[in-house]
Short mmCIF file of C-alpha atoms in Angstrom, two decimals:
data_model
loop_
_atom_site.label_atom_id
_atom_site.label_comp_id
_atom_site.label_asym_id
_atom_site.label_seq_id
_atom_site.Cartn_x
_atom_site.Cartn_y
_atom_site.Cartn_z
CA MET A 1 -24.22 -1.32 2.15
CA ASN A 2 -23.47 -3.52 -0.65
CA ILE A 3 -20.12 -2.15 -2.23
CA LEU A 4 -18.65 -3.12 -5.10
CA LEU A 5 -14.49 -2.78 -5.76
CA TRP A 6 -12.21 -5.13 -7.69
CA HIS A 7 -9.20 -6.80 -5.85
CA VAL A 8 -6.68 -4.62 -6.63
CA HIS A 9 -4.27 -3.92 -3.72
CA GLY A 10 -4.21 -7.02 -1.29
CA SER A 11 -2.94 -5.22 1.86
CA TRP A 12 -5.34 -1.83 1.28
CA THR A 13 -8.24 -3.79 0.68
CA THR A 14 -7.86 -6.27 3.57
CA ALA A 15 -8.04 -3.26 6.08
CA PHE A 16 -10.80 -1.86 3.96
CA VAL A 17 -13.15 -4.61 4.15
CA GLN A 18 -13.01 -4.95 7.88
CA GLY A 19 -16.16 -2.61 7.74
CA PRO A 20 -19.86 -3.12 8.51
CA HIS A 21 -20.88 -3.84 5.16
CA THR A 22 -21.06 -6.43 2.10
CA TYR A 23 -18.30 -6.19 -0.59
CA LEU A 24 -18.82 -7.71 -3.74
CA VAL A 25 -15.50 -8.43 -5.33
CA PRO A 26 -15.19 -9.63 -9.11
CA VAL A 27 -14.51 -12.97 -9.97
CA THR A 28 -13.27 -14.63 -13.71
CA PRO A 29 -12.57 -17.89 -14.60
CA ASP A 30 -9.17 -17.32 -14.82
CA ARG A 31 -9.10 -14.86 -11.79
CA ASP A 32 -6.89 -12.52 -14.45
CA ALA A 33 -6.46 -9.26 -12.99
CA ASP A 34 -9.94 -7.91 -13.45
CA GLY A 35 -11.27 -10.78 -11.49
CA LEU A 36 -8.93 -11.77 -8.78
CA GLY A 37 -11.91 -12.82 -6.45
CA ARG A 38 -11.64 -13.18 -2.71
CA ALA A 39 -7.88 -13.14 -1.61
CA ARG A 40 -5.71 -15.86 -1.15
CA THR A 41 -2.93 -15.02 1.03
CA TYR A 42 -4.49 -12.67 3.05
CA THR A 43 -7.35 -13.29 5.82
CA TRP A 44 -10.99 -11.48 4.59
CA PRO A 45 -14.37 -11.65 6.74
CA ALA A 46 -17.17 -13.84 5.03
CA THR A 47 -18.72 -10.35 3.69
CA VAL A 48 -16.64 -10.50 1.14
CA ARG A 49 -19.02 -12.53 -1.66
CA GLU A 50 -17.24 -13.42 -4.74
CA LEU A 51 -19.61 -12.30 -8.00
CA THR A 52 -18.89 -13.41 -11.62
CA PRO A 53 -19.63 -10.62 -14.61
CA ALA A 54 -23.08 -12.54 -15.43
CA GLN A 55 -24.27 -12.56 -11.60
CA LEU A 56 -23.07 -8.32 -11.05
CA ARG A 57 -25.54 -7.68 -14.20
CA ASP A 58 -28.44 -8.10 -11.59
CA ALA A 59 -26.74 -7.34 -8.10
CA GLU A 60 -27.71 -4.93 -5.72
CA VAL A 61 -25.10 -2.53 -5.90
CA ASP A 62 -25.30 0.47 -3.32
CA LEU A 63 -22.06 2.13 -4.30
CA VAL A 64 -18.73 1.62 -6.26
CA VAL A 65 -15.13 2.11 -5.30
CA LEU A 66 -13.35 2.42 -8.34
CA GLN A 67 -9.41 1.81 -8.25
CA ARG A 68 -8.12 2.02 -12.01
CA PRO A 69 -9.45 3.78 -14.75
CA HIS A 70 -10.59 1.18 -17.05
CA GLU A 71 -13.15 -0.04 -14.33
CA LEU A 72 -15.07 2.95 -15.04
CA GLN A 73 -16.37 1.40 -18.55
CA LEU A 74 -15.90 -2.30 -17.07
CA ALA A 75 -18.64 -1.31 -14.31
CA GLU A 76 -20.81 -0.11 -16.61
CA ARG A 77 -20.96 -3.17 -18.84
CA TRP A 78 -20.68 -5.72 -15.86
CA LEU A 79 -23.32 -3.78 -14.10
CA GLY A 80 -25.50 -4.24 -17.14
CA GLY A 81 -25.36 -0.74 -17.83
CA ARG A 82 -25.40 1.39 -14.80
CA ARG A 83 -23.17 3.81 -14.92
CA PRO A 84 -20.81 4.64 -11.46
CA GLY A 85 -21.73 8.23 -10.95
CA ARG A 86 -24.31 8.80 -12.73
CA ASP A 87 -26.59 5.51 -11.55
CA LEU A 88 -24.78 4.58 -8.70
CA PRO A 89 -23.02 6.43 -6.11
CA ALA A 90 -19.47 6.30 -6.83
CA VAL A 91 -15.66 6.98 -5.62
CA TYR A 92 -12.34 6.74 -7.50
CA LEU A 93 -9.49 5.54 -4.94
CA GLU A 94 -5.93 6.60 -6.19
CA HIS A 95 -3.21 4.74 -4.53
CA ASN A 96 -0.58 6.11 -6.34
CA ALA A 97 1.65 9.04 -6.85
CA PRO A 98 1.85 10.46 -10.43
CA ASP A 99 4.10 9.55 -13.08
CA GLY A 100 5.76 11.20 -15.57
CA ASP A 101 6.04 15.26 -15.96
CA VAL A 102 4.85 15.00 -12.25
CA PRO A 103 4.64 18.71 -11.50
CA THR A 104 1.67 19.07 -14.28
CA THR A 105 0.61 15.25 -14.07
CA ARG A 106 -3.05 15.63 -14.72
CA HIS A 107 -5.32 13.01 -13.42
CA PRO A 108 -7.46 10.59 -15.46
CA PHE A 109 -10.85 11.62 -13.33
CA ALA A 110 -9.91 15.46 -13.52
CA ASP A 111 -12.69 17.66 -13.72
CA ARG A 112 -15.35 15.11 -12.80
CA ASP A 113 -18.72 15.95 -11.22
CA ASP A 114 -20.17 12.61 -10.95
CA LEU A 115 -17.60 11.14 -8.42
CA THR A 116 -15.41 11.92 -5.17
CA LEU A 117 -11.61 11.46 -5.73
CA VAL A 118 -10.09 9.75 -2.68
CA HIS A 119 -6.34 9.94 -2.17
CA VAL A 120 -4.23 7.49 0.15
CA THR A 121 -1.64 10.51 1.39
CA PRO A 122 -1.71 14.08 1.48
CA PHE A 123 1.41 14.21 -0.67
CA ASN A 124 -0.30 12.16 -3.38
CA ARG A 125 -3.56 14.78 -3.44
CA LEU A 126 -1.09 17.61 -3.71
CA PHE A 127 0.96 16.41 -6.26
CA TRP A 128 -1.93 15.16 -8.70
CA ASP A 129 -3.46 17.60 -10.93
CA CYS A 130 -7.65 16.77 -10.09
CA GLY A 131 -8.88 19.87 -11.72
CA GLY A 132 -12.81 20.64 -10.45
CA THR A 133 -13.21 16.95 -9.29
CA ARG A 134 -13.85 16.98 -5.38
CA THR A 135 -10.72 15.52 -3.82
CA VAL A 136 -10.42 14.16 -0.03
CA VAL A 137 -7.84 12.06 1.84
CA ILE A 138 -8.27 9.37 3.59
CA GLU A 139 -5.03 8.01 4.88
CA HIS A 140 -4.08 4.40 5.13
CA GLY A 141 -4.88 1.81 7.64
CA ILE A 142 -3.27 -1.69 8.84
CA VAL A 143 -4.90 -4.78 10.57
CA ASP A 144 -2.65 -4.31 13.56
CA PRO A 145 -0.12 -7.65 13.41
CA GLY A 146 1.03 -6.94 16.78
CA HIS A 147 4.47 -6.02 18.46
CA ARG A 148 6.53 -8.92 17.18
CA TYR A 149 9.70 -7.68 16.42
CA THR A 150 12.89 -9.61 17.73
CA GLY A 151 15.43 -8.08 15.57
CA ARG A 152 17.26 -11.19 16.47
CA LEU A 153 18.63 -11.57 12.83
CA PRO A 154 21.19 -8.56 12.09
CA ARG A 155 19.84 -7.92 8.47
CA ALA A 156 17.85 -5.45 7.13
CA ALA A 157 14.55 -6.14 5.96
CA VAL A 158 13.06 -4.84 2.57
CA VAL A 159 9.73 -4.82 0.87
CA VAL A 160 9.23 -4.23 -2.81
CA ASN A 161 7.08 -5.51 -5.75
CA GLU A 162 9.37 -6.34 -9.13
CA PRO A 163 12.53 -4.19 -7.91
CA VAL A 164 14.44 -4.86 -11.37
CA ARG A 165 12.11 -3.58 -13.39
CA ARG A 166 11.00 -0.60 -11.31
CA ALA A 167 14.61 0.44 -10.55
CA ARG A 168 15.40 3.58 -9.67
CA CYS A 169 11.38 4.67 -8.83
CA THR A 170 12.34 1.97 -5.54
CA GLY A 171 15.65 2.64 -4.92
CA THR A 172 17.06 -0.24 -6.18
CA ASP A 173 20.23 0.89 -7.56
CA LEU A 174 20.92 2.06 -3.90
CA LEU A 175 20.90 -1.32 -2.49
CA PRO A 176 24.64 -2.44 -3.15
CA GLU A 177 25.85 0.38 -1.25
CA LEU A 178 23.44 0.02 1.28
CA ALA A 179 23.93 -3.94 1.68
CA ARG A 180 27.56 -2.87 2.47
CA ALA A 181 26.59 -1.80 5.74
CA ALA A 182 23.81 -4.47 6.59
CA PRO A 183 22.93 -7.48 4.63
CA LEU A 184 19.45 -7.71 2.84
CA ASP A 185 16.99 -9.39 3.08
CA VAL A 186 14.30 -8.25 -0.29
CA PHE A 187 10.90 -9.86 -0.01
CA GLY A 188 8.68 -9.49 -2.69
CA MET A 189 6.99 -10.42 -5.91
CA ARG A 190 9.84 -11.02 -8.78
CA THR A 191 12.69 -10.60 -6.22
CA GLU A 192 14.30 -14.19 -7.68
CA GLY A 193 17.71 -13.23 -8.94
CA LEU A 194 18.41 -9.91 -7.68
CA ALA A 195 21.55 -10.31 -6.04
CA ASP A 196 22.71 -11.60 -9.36
CA HIS A 197 21.17 -8.50 -10.68
CA LEU A 198 23.23 -6.18 -8.78
CA GLY A 199 26.21 -8.02 -8.55
CA LEU A 200 26.47 -9.17 -4.81
CA PRO A 201 27.06 -12.07 -3.04
CA GLU A 202 23.99 -14.28 -1.90
CA GLU A 203 25.18 -13.62 1.74
CA ARG A 204 24.43 -9.68 1.48
CA CYS A 205 21.18 -9.74 -0.78
CA ARG A 206 18.75 -12.58 -0.19
CA SER A 207 15.33 -12.40 -1.88
CA ALA A 208 11.94 -14.51 -1.33
CA ASP A 209 8.41 -13.91 -1.65
CA LEU A 210 6.79 -14.76 0.78
CA PRO A 211 2.75 -15.00 1.62
CA GLN A 212 1.84 -12.65 4.42
CA GLY A 213 1.01 -14.94 7.20
CA GLU A 214 4.91 -15.57 6.58
CA LEU A 215 5.88 -12.19 5.56
CA HIS A 216 5.50 -10.18 8.96
CA PRO A 217 7.23 -12.85 11.21
CA ALA A 218 10.12 -13.06 8.75
CA MET A 219 10.11 -9.37 8.85
CA ALA A 220 10.03 -9.10 12.74
CA GLU A 221 13.22 -11.19 12.87
CA ARG A 222 15.47 -8.74 10.99
CA ARG A 223 17.01 -5.82 13.00
CA LEU A 224 15.69 -2.87 10.73
CA TYR A 225 13.42 -2.28 8.39
CA LEU A 226 14.99 -0.69 5.19
CA HIS A 227 13.05 1.89 2.88
CA PRO A 228 15.18 3.30 -0.25
CA VAL A 229 12.14 4.12 -2.52
CA ARG A 230 12.64 7.37 -4.56
CA TRP A 231 8.78 7.63 -5.80
CA THR A 232 6.11 5.59 -5.10
CA SER A 233 3.17 6.34 -2.93
CA LEU A 234 3.30 5.37 0.78
CA GLY A 235 4.11 1.49 1.03
CA LEU A 236 1.60 -0.23 3.43
CA ALA A 237 4.59 -2.70 4.40
CA LEU A 238 6.60 0.11 5.71
CA LEU A 239 3.36 0.92 7.69
CA GLU A 240 3.37 -3.18 8.42
CA ALA A 241 6.88 -2.87 9.49
CA MET A 242 6.21 0.00 11.98
CA HIS A 243 3.29 -1.92 13.44
CA LEU A 244 5.53 -4.59 14.25
CA GLY A 245 7.65 -2.74 16.01
CA MET A 246 10.64 -2.18 13.70
CA PRO A 247 13.01 0.70 13.38
CA VAL A 248 12.89 2.16 10.12
CA VAL A 249 15.81 3.75 7.77
CA ALA A 250 14.06 5.37 4.77
CA LEU A 251 14.88 8.22 1.92
CA ALA A 252 13.20 11.22 3.39
CA THR A 253 10.85 11.37 0.12
CA THR A 254 7.04 11.36 -0.76
CA GLU A 255 4.80 11.11 2.64
CA VAL A 256 7.42 8.97 4.50
CA VAL A 257 9.00 12.58 5.93
CA GLU A 258 5.35 12.40 7.70
CA ALA A 259 4.59 9.06 8.62
CA VAL A 260 8.06 8.10 10.29
CA PRO A 261 8.50 10.68 13.18
CA PRO A 262 12.27 11.42 13.97
CA ASP A 263 12.79 9.49 16.92
CA ALA A 264 11.51 6.23 15.27
CA GLY A 265 14.22 5.62 12.80
CA THR A 266 16.58 8.05 10.47
CA LEU A 267 15.37 9.69 7.46
CA SER A 268 17.82 11.32 4.92
CA THR A 269 18.26 12.13 1.30
CA ARG A 270 21.96 11.03 1.61
CA PRO A 271 22.10 7.47 1.21
CA GLU A 272 25.47 7.32 3.44
CA VAL A 273 23.68 8.53 6.49
CA LEU A 274 21.26 5.53 5.91
CA ALA A 275 24.32 3.64 5.73
CA ARG A 276 25.67 4.28 8.80
CA ALA A 277 22.20 4.52 10.62
CA ALA A 278 21.53 0.90 9.64
CA ARG A 279 25.18 0.03 10.62
CA ARG A 280 24.38 2.06 14.29
CA TYR A 281 21.19 -0.57 14.50
CA LEU A 282 23.62 -3.67 13.94
CA GLU A 283 25.73 -2.68 16.53
CA GLU A 284 23.29 -1.47 19.09
CA PRO A 285 20.10 -3.96 19.23
CA GLU A 286 18.91 -2.26 22.17
CA ALA A 287 18.50 1.18 20.51
CA ALA A 288 16.60 -0.70 17.52
CA ALA A 289 14.48 -2.15 19.68
CA GLU A 290 13.83 1.08 21.38
CA ASP A 291 13.26 2.97 18.11
CA GLY A 292 11.18 0.10 16.78
CA ALA A 293 8.75 0.90 20.09
CA ARG A 294 8.05 4.20 19.19
CA ALA A 295 7.61 3.31 15.59
CA ARG A 296 4.62 1.03 16.37
CA GLN A 297 3.08 3.89 18.40
CA ALA A 298 3.33 6.17 15.80
CA ALA A 299 1.89 3.78 13.49
CA LEU A 300 -0.94 3.13 16.27
CA GLU A 301 -1.67 6.35 16.64
CA ARG A 302 -1.75 8.09 12.88
CA TYR A 303 -2.40 4.62 10.78
CA GLY A 304 -4.75 2.62 13.25
CA LEU A 305 -7.69 0.38 11.51
CA LYS A 306 -10.26 2.30 13.42
CA ARG A 307 -9.30 5.58 12.55
CA PHE A 308 -9.28 4.42 9.24
CA LEU A 309 -12.74 2.52 8.44
CA ASP A 310 -14.41 5.61 10.26
CA ASP A 311 -12.91 7.90 7.86
CA TRP A 312 -14.18 5.87 5.13
CA GLU A 313 -17.72 5.32 6.91
CA ARG A 314 -17.96 9.01 7.09
CA LEU A 315 -17.27 9.53 3.38
CA LEU A 316 -19.31 6.55 2.09
CA THR A 317 -22.76 7.69 4.20
CA GLU A 318 -22.04 11.04 2.76
CA VAL A 319 -21.85 10.32 -1.22
CA ARG A 320 -24.49 7.67 -0.69
CA SER A 321 -26.89 10.07 0.72
#
């Protein structure tokens, strides 16, 4: 099957393209948001092919995976008038939890009879109002990085993109209190200057933007994974940390309460409880390693790559038939 999808979320796409199909990824001359092409910091198989908009016009496409509302019109234009959902089978993949007036947030693709809306967590499906559109949940899958945890550095790893802009959504305002309990290493895009923004000394809050090949070893050296997120979808970095064998200290919000079992870390809506848990892991490295091993086992069972690909294969076969 030839599947057209845009390179939007690198970690998710890395898992998706491990399947048995050919994946057509748009590329533009300046590799902008609508034409990133193949990943440069993730390992993708040769079955992922870059096509320009001109090449897509006559390309053989069996199914379209949409991930952003404007891609519906973009696909029709670049595919020479072929309409996803009408002339070509299509699914819409929703990565995010709703924003705005959450209890009544209407999905942009609500009440559609021409496609299937796929959510990445049961929580997201619960909170989006999708009207009469058929919805399914296919939970995340992770390409297993291996049990690489050493925890040799008595620090907490945090992975978040744009923590200053996203602020309360990602719990950035909670970091000063948590940094007093455990020094933080914050990894992600646009994290530079975070310590100054939070009024913290560099030793208590370091930051760096690393490619995935360097990120996983760096995370695994930290004693614990800290996830202070109030409101986003289930972060793939959290699941990657669990696969690495890291214990988790996280706010008990969104899908996290389902993803992290009680014996794999500490979940709470009280930051002071998270601070105590972080301090305990710094003081008890053996307990951290034991909880991290249980976190890895839980992640392998629920978010393993085979289950993820099998779920997608069933849906894609059904939608195309």
